[in-house]
Short mmCIF file of C-alpha atoms and ligand atoms in Angstrom, two decimals:
data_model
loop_
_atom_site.label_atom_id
_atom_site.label_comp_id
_atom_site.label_asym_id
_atom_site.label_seq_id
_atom_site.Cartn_x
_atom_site.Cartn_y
_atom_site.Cartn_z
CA UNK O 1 101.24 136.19 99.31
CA UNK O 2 101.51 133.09 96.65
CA UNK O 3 98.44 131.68 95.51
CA UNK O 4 97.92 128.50 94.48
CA UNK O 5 95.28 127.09 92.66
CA UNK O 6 94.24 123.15 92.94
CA UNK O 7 92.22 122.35 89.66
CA UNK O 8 90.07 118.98 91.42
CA UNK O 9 89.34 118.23 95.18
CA UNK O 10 89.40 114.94 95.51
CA UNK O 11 91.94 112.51 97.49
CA UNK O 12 94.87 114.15 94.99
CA UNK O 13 93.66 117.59 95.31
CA UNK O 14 92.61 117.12 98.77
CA UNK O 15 96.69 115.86 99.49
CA UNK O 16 98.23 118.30 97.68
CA UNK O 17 96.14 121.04 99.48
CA UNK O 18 96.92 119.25 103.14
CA UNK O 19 100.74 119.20 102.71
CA UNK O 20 100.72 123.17 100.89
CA UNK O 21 99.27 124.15 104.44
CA UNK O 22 101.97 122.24 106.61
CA UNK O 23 104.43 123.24 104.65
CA UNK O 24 103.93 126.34 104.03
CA UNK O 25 100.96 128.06 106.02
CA UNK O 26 101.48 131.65 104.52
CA UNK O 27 100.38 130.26 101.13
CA UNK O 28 97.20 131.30 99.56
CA UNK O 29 95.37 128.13 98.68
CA UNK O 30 92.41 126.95 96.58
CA UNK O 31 90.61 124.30 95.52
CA UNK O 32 88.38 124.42 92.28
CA UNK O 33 85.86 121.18 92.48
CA UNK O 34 82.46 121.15 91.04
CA UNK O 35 81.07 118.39 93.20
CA UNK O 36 81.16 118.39 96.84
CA UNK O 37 79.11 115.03 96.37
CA UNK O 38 82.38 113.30 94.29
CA UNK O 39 80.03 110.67 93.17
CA UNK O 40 82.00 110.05 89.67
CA UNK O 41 85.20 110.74 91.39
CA UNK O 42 87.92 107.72 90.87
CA UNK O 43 88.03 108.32 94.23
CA UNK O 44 84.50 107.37 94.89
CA UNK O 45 84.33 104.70 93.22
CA UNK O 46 88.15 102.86 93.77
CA UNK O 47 88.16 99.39 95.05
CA UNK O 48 90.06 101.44 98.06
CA UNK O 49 93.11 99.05 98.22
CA UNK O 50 96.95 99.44 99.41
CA UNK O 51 99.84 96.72 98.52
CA UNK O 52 104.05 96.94 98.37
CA UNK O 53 103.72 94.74 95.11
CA UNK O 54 104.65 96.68 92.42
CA UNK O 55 107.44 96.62 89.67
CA UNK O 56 108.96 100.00 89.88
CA UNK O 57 111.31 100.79 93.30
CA UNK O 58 109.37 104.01 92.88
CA UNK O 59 106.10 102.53 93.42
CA UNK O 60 107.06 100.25 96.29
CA UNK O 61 108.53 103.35 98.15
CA UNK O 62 105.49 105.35 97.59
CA UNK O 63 103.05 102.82 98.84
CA UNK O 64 105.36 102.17 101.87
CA UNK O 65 105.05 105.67 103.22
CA UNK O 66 101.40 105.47 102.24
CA UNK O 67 100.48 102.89 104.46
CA UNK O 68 102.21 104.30 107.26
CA UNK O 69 100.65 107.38 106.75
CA UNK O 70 96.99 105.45 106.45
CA UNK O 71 97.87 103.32 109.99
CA UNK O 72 98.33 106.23 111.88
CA UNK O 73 95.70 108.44 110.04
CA UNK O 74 94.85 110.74 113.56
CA UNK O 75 97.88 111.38 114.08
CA UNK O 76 98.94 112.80 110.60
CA UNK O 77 95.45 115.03 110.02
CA UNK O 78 94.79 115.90 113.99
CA UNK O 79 91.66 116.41 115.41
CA UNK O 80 90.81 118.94 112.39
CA UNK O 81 90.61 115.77 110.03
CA UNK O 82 88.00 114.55 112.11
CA UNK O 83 88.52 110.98 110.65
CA UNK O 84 89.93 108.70 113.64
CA UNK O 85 90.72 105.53 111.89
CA UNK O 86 90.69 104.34 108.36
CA UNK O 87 89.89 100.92 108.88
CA UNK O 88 92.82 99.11 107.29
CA UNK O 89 92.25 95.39 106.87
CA UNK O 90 95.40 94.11 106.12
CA UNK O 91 94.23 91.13 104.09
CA UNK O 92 97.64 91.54 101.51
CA UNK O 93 97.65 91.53 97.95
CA UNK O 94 98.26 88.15 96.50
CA UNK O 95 99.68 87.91 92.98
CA UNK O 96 98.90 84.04 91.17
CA UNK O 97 101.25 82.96 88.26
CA UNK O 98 100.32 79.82 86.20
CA UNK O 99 104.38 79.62 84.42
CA UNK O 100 107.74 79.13 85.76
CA UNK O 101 108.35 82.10 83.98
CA UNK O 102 106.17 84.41 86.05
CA UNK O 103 107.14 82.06 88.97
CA UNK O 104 110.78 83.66 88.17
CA UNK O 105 109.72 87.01 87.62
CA UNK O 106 107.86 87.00 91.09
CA UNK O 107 110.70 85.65 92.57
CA UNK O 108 113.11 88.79 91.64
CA UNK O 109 109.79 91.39 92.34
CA UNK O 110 109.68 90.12 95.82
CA UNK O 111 113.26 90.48 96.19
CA UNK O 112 113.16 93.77 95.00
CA UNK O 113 110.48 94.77 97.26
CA UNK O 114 111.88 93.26 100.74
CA UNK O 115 114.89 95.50 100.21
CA UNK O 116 112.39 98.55 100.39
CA UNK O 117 111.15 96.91 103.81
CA UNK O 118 108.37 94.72 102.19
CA UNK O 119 107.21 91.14 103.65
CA UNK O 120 106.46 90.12 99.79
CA UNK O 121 106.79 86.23 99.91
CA UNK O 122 106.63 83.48 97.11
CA UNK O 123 105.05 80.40 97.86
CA UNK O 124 104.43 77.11 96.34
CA UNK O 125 101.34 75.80 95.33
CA UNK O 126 101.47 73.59 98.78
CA UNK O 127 102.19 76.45 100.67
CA UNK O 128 98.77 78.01 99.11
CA UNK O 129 96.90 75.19 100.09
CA UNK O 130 97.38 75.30 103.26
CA UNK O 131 96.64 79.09 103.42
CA UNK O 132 93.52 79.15 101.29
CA UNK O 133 92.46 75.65 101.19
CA UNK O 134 89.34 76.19 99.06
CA UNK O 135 90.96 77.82 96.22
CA UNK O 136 91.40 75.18 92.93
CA UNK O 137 95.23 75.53 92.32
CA UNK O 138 95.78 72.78 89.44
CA UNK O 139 97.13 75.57 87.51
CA UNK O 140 98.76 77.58 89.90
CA UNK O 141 102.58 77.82 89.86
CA UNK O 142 103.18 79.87 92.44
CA UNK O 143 102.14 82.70 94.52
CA UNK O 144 103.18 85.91 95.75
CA UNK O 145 101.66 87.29 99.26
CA UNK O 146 102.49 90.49 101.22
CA UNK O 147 101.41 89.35 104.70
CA UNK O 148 101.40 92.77 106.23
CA UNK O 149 101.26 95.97 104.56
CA UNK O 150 98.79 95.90 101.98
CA UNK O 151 94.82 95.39 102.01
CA UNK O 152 92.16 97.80 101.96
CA UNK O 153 91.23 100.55 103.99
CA UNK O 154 88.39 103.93 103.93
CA UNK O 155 88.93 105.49 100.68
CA UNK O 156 86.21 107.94 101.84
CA UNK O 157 87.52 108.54 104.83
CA UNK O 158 91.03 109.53 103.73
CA UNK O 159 89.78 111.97 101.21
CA UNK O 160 88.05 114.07 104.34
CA UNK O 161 90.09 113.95 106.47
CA UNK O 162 92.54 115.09 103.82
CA UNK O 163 90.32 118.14 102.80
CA UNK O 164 88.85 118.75 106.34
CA UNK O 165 92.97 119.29 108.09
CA UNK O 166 93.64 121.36 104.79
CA UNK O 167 89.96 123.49 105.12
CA UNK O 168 90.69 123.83 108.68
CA UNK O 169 94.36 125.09 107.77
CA UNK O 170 92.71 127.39 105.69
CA UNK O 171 92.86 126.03 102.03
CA UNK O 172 89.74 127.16 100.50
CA UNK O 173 87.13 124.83 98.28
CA UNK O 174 85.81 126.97 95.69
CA UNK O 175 82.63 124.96 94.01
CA UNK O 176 82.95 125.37 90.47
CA UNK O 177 84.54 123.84 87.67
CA UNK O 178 87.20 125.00 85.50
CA UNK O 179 86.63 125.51 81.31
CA UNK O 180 90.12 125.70 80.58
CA UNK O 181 94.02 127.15 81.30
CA UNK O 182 95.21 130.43 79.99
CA UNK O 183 98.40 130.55 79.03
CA UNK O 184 100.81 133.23 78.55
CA UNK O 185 104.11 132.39 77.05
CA UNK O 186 105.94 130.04 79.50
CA UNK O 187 103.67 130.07 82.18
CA UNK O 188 99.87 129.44 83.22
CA UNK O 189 98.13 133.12 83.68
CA UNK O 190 94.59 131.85 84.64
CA UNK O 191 91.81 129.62 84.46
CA UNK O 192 88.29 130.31 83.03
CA UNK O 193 85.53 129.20 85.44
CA UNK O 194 82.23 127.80 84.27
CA UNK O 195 80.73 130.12 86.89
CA UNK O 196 81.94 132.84 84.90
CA UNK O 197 85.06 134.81 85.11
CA UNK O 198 88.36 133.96 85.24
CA UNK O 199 90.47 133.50 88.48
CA UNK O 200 94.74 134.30 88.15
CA UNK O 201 97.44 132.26 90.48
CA UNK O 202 100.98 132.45 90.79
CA UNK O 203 100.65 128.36 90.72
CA UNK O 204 98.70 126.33 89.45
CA UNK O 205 98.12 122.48 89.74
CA UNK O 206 96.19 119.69 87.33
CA UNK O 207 94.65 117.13 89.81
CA UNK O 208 91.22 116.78 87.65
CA UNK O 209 91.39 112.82 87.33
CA UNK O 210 90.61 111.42 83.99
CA UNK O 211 89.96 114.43 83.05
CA UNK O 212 93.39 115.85 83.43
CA UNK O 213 94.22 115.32 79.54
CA UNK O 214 91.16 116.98 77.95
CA UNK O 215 92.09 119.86 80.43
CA UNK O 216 95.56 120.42 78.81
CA UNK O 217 94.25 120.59 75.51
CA UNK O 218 92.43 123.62 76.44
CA UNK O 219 96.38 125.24 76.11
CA UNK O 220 97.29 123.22 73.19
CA UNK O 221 99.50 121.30 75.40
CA UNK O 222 99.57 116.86 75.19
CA UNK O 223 98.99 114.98 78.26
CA UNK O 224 98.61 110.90 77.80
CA UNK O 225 96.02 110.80 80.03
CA UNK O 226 92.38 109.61 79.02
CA UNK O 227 89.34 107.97 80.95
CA UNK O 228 88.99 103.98 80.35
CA UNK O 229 85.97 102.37 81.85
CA UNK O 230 86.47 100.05 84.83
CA UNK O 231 83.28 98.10 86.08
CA UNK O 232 83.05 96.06 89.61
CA UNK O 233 80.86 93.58 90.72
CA UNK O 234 79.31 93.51 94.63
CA UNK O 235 79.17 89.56 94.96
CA UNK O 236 77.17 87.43 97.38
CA UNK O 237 78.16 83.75 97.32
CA UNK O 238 77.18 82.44 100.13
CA UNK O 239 79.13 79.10 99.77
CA UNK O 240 82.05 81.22 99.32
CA UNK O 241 82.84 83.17 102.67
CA UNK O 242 86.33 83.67 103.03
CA UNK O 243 86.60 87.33 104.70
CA UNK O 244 90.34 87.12 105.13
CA UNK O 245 91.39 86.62 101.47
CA UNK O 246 93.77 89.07 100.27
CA UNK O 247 92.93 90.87 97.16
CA UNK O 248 93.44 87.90 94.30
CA UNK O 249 94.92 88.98 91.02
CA UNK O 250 94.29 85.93 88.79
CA UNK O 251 96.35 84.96 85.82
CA UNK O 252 92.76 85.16 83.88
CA UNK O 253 92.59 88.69 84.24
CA UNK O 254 90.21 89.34 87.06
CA UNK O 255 90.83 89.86 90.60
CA UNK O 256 88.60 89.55 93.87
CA UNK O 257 88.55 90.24 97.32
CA UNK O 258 86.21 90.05 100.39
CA UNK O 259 83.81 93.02 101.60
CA UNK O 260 82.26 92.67 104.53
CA UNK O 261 81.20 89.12 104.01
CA UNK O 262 80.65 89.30 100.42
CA UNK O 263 82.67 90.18 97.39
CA UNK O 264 84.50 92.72 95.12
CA UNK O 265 85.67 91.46 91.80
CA UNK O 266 86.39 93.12 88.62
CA UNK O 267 88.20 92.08 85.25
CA UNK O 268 89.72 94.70 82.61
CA UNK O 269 87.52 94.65 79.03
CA UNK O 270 89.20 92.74 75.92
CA UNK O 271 88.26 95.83 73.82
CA UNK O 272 89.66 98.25 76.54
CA UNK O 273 90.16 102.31 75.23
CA UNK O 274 89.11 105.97 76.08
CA UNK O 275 85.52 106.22 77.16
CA UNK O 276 83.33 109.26 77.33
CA UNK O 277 83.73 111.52 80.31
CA UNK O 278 80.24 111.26 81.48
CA UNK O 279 79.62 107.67 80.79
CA UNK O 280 79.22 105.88 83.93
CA UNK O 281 77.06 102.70 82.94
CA UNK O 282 78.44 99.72 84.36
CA UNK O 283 79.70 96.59 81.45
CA UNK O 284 77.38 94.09 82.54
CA UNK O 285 78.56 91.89 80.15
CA UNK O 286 81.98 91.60 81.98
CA UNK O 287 80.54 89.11 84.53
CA UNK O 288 78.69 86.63 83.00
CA UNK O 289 81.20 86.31 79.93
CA UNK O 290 84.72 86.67 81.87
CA UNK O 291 84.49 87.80 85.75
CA UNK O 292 81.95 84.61 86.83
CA UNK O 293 83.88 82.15 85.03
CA UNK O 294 87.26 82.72 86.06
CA UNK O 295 85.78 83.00 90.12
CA UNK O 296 84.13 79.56 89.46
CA UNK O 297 87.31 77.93 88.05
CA UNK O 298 89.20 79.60 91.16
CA UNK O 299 86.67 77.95 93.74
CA UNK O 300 83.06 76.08 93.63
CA UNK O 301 81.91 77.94 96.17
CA UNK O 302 81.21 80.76 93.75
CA UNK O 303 79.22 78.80 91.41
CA UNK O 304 76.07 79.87 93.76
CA UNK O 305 77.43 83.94 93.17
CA UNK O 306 74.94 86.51 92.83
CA UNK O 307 75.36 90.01 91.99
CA UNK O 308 74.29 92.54 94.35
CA UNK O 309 75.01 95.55 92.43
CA UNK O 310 77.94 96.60 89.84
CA UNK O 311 79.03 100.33 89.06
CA UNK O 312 81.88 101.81 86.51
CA UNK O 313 84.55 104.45 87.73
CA UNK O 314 86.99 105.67 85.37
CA UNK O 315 90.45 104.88 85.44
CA UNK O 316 93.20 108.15 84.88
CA UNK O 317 94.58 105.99 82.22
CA UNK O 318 98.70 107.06 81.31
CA UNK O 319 98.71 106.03 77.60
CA UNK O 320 102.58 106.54 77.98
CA UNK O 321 103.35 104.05 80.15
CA UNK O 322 100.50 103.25 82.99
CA UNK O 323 102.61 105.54 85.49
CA UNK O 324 101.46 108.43 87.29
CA UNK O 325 102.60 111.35 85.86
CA UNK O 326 104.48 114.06 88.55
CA UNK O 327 105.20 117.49 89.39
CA UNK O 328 106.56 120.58 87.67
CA UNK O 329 105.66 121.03 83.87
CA UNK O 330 108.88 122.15 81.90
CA UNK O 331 106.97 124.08 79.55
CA UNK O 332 104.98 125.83 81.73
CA UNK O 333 107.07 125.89 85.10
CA UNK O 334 103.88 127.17 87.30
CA UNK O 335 101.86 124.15 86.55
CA UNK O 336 102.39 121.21 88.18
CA UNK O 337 100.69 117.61 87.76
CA UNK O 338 99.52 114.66 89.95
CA UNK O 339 97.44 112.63 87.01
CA UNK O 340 97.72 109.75 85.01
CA UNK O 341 97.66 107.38 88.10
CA UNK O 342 95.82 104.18 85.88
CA UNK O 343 94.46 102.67 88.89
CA UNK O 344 96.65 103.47 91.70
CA UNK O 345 96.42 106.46 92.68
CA UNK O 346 94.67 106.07 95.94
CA UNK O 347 97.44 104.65 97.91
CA UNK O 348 99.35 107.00 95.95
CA UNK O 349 97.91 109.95 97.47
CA UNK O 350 99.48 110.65 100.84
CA UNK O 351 103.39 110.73 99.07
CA UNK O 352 102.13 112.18 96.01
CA UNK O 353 100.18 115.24 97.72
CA UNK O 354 103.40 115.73 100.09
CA UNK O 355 105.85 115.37 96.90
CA UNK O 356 104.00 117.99 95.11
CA UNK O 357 103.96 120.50 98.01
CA UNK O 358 107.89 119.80 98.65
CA UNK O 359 108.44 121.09 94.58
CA UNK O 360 106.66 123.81 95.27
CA UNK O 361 107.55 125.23 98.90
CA UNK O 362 111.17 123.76 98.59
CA UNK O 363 111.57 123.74 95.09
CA UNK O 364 112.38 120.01 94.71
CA UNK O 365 111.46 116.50 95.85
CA UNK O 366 112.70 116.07 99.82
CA UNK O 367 111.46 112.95 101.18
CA UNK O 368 111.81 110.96 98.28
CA UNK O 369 112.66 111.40 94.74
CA UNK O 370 110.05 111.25 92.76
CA UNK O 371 112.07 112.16 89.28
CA UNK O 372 111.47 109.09 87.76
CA UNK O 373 107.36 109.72 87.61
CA UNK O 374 108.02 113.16 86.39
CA UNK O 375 106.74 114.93 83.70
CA UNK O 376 110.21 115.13 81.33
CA UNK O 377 109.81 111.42 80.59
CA UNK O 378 106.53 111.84 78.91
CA UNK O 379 107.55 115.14 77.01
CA UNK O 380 111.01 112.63 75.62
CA UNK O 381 108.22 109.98 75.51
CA UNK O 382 110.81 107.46 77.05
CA UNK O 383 108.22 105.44 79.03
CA UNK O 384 108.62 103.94 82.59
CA UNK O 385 106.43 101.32 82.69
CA UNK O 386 104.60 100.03 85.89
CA UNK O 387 103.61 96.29 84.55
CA UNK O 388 101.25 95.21 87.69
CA UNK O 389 98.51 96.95 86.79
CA UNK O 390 95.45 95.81 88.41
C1 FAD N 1 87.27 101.10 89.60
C2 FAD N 1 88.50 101.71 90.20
C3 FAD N 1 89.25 100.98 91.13
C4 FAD N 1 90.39 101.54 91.69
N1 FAD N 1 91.06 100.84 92.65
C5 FAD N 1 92.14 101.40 93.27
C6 FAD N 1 92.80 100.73 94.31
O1 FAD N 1 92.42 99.63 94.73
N2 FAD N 1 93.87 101.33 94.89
C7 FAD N 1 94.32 102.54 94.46
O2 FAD N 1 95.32 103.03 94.99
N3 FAD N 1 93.70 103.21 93.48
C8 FAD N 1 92.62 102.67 92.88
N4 FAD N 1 91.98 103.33 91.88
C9 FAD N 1 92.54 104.60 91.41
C10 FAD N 1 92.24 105.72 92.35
O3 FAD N 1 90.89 105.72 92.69
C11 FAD N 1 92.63 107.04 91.67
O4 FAD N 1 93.93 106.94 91.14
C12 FAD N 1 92.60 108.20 92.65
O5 FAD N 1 91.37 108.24 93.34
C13 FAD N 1 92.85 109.47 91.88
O6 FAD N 1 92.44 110.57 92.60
P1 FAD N 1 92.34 111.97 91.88
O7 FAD N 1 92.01 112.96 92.92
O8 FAD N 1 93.54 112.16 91.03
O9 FAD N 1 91.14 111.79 90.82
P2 FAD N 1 89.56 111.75 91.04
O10 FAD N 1 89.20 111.02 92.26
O11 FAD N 1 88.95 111.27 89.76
O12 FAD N 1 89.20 113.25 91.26
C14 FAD N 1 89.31 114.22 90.26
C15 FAD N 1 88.49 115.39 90.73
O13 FAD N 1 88.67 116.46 89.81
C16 FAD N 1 87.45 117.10 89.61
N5 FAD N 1 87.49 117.74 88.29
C17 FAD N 1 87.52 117.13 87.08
N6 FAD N 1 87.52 118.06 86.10
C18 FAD N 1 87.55 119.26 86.71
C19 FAD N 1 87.56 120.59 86.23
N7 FAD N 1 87.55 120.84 84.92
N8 FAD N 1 87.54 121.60 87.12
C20 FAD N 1 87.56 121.34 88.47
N9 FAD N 1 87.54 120.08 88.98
C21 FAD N 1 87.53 119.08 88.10
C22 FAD N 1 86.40 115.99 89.68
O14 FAD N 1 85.11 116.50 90.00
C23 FAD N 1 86.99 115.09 90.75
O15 FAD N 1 86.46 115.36 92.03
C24 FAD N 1 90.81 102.83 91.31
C25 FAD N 1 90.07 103.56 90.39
C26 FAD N 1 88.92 103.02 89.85
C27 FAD N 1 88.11 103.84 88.88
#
């Protein structure tokens, strides 16, 4: 029987481990995760959101089937997932541009992205208005808004009923945490367990996170992945209560959107680079110097803004190129690799899990090719960059 063996249970692990046991249920499966709790996971702590707008045909594609796959949640995991509903609000993403130039560039993106089945649209700063009346627009060119299709939904929720279908298709979580790969010429022969011991696979696959890289080197082997710091603000502004704002990405850097009255915002550091594993204390700084400012320019309302409580996940950060990084590893052909998502690898998860489990069972990508996010690029280092990073 072949055994495979998951290095990291969250949503990517959790995927991965749900489409092995559709696939394929004579496979041995296994799950190595140190904390049933996930409380540092990037899962955990994701701002949990879903959009078409991205700048790679890859991307778009991925997130398509992803939010079909999150709208009819039951149906995919069954009762076993025990999750009935995911609670997508399908706010949309909206994208602001202060130049002609990135008026342009929206333009073509949104034409790009309707061709994949997308509702991207550009509008006007009029056309804003009369959407989102209370936003300050004076330096607003134009905007682009996915009107169905993207929001936020349970990122929670989609991790268990992810692991739950896979547990209850008998995929195994084994609570521990691996020390480092083995490797025997061409191919992976083991990990080493922090438990003790040492625990042999005929396939093994790298979905620990930020942590990914820092795993590699344990077999002398380079993966552009490192953890960057990403801190976000809970918001009450109680002169500000706009619950069906999409998620904002604001030409200063920030973005925001609504929770459940209040608000989620978040801006990425000037002085942004690899942060410590373990070091989860939240950049307070980030809100009085860059994240309150830019929200008060945007509307009044927030001038009143209070923060309820901030915390600081870690972004899987692709040095490369800011692209996840894929499937089979040419040097070591048993090891495969779902990391280096920088910050959107949620919605990633459902396509990425079920791409990963087609290379394996099938012994290429079915559904969709995923060749261009593979891992070849990053050995040639010929980047394929993603440029709306959130
Ligand atoms: C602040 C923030 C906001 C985000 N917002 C969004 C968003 O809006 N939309 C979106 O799509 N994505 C978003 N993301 C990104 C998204 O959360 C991640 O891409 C996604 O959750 C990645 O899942 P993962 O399973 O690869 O990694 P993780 O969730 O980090 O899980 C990795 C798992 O591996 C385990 N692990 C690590 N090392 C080892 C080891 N040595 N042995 C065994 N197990 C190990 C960890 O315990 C962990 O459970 C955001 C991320 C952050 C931090």
């Amino acid at each position: 029987m072949t055994e495979v063996l998951i290095v990291g249970g969250a949503v990517m692990g959790a995927s991965v481990a749900f489409w092995l046991t559709r696939m394929d249920p004579g496979l041995r499966v296994t799950v190595v995760e140190p904390d049933p709790s996930y409380a540092t996971s990037s899962t955990a702590l994701s701002a949990a959101g879903i959009r078409s707008q991205f700048t790679t045909e890859v991307n778009v594609a991925i997130s398509r089937f992803g939010i079909e796959f999150i709208r009819d949640f039951a149906r995919h995991t069954g009762a076993a997932g025990g999750v009935a509903d995911l609670g997508l609000k399908e706010n949309g993403y909206l994208f602001l541009t202060g130049t002609e130039t990135g008026a342009l560039q929206l333009e073509n993106l949104a034409a790009m992205q309707r061709g994949l089945g997308a509702a991207t649209q550009v509008l006007d700063p009029a056309a804003l208005a009369a959407r989102w009346p209370w936003m300050a627009l004076d330096d607003i060119v134009a905007g682009s808004y996915g009107p169905r299709d993207e929001g936020f939904f349970d990122n929670m929720g989609l991790l268990s009923g992810l692991r739950n279908a896979a547990r209850a298709a008998g995929a195994v979580w084994l609570r521990d945490r691996v020390t480092a790969f083995e490797r025997d010429g061409d191919r992976v022969a083991a990990v080493v367990l922090e438990a003790g011991g040492r625990r042999q696979a005929d396939v093994f696959v790298n979905c620990a996170g930020p942590r990914a890289g820092a795993l590699m080197r344990t077999m002398a082997l380079d993966l552009p992945v490192e953890p960057r710091k990403r801190t976000i603000f809970f918001v009450d502004a109680p002169k500000a209560r706009h619950p069906g704002t999409p998620l904002v990405v604001d030409p200063s850097g920030i973005w925001f959107r609504p929770e459940h009255g209040q608000w989620l915002a978040a801006t990425v550091p000037a002085t942004d680079g690899p942060c410590e594993p373990d070091d989860f204390d939240p950049q307070d700084d980030l809100w009085e110097d860059h994240v309150w400012p830019a929200l008060y320019a945007r509307a009044e309302g927030f001038g009143e803004a209070k923060v309820m409580r901030q915390w600081a996940g870690h972004y899987a950060f692709n040095t490369l190129d800011q692209n996840a990084i894929l499937g089979r590893n040419p040097q070591v052909p048993n090891l495969y690799h779902a990391n280096g998502f920088s910050g959107h690898g949620l919605q990633q998860a459902p396509a990425v899990g079920r791409g990963i489990a087609e290379q394996i069972v099938h012994g290429d990508w079915v559904t969709l090719d995923l060749s261009p996010l593979g891992v070849q690029r990053v050995l040639d280092a010929q980047p394929f960059a993603e440029a709306a990073i959130v």
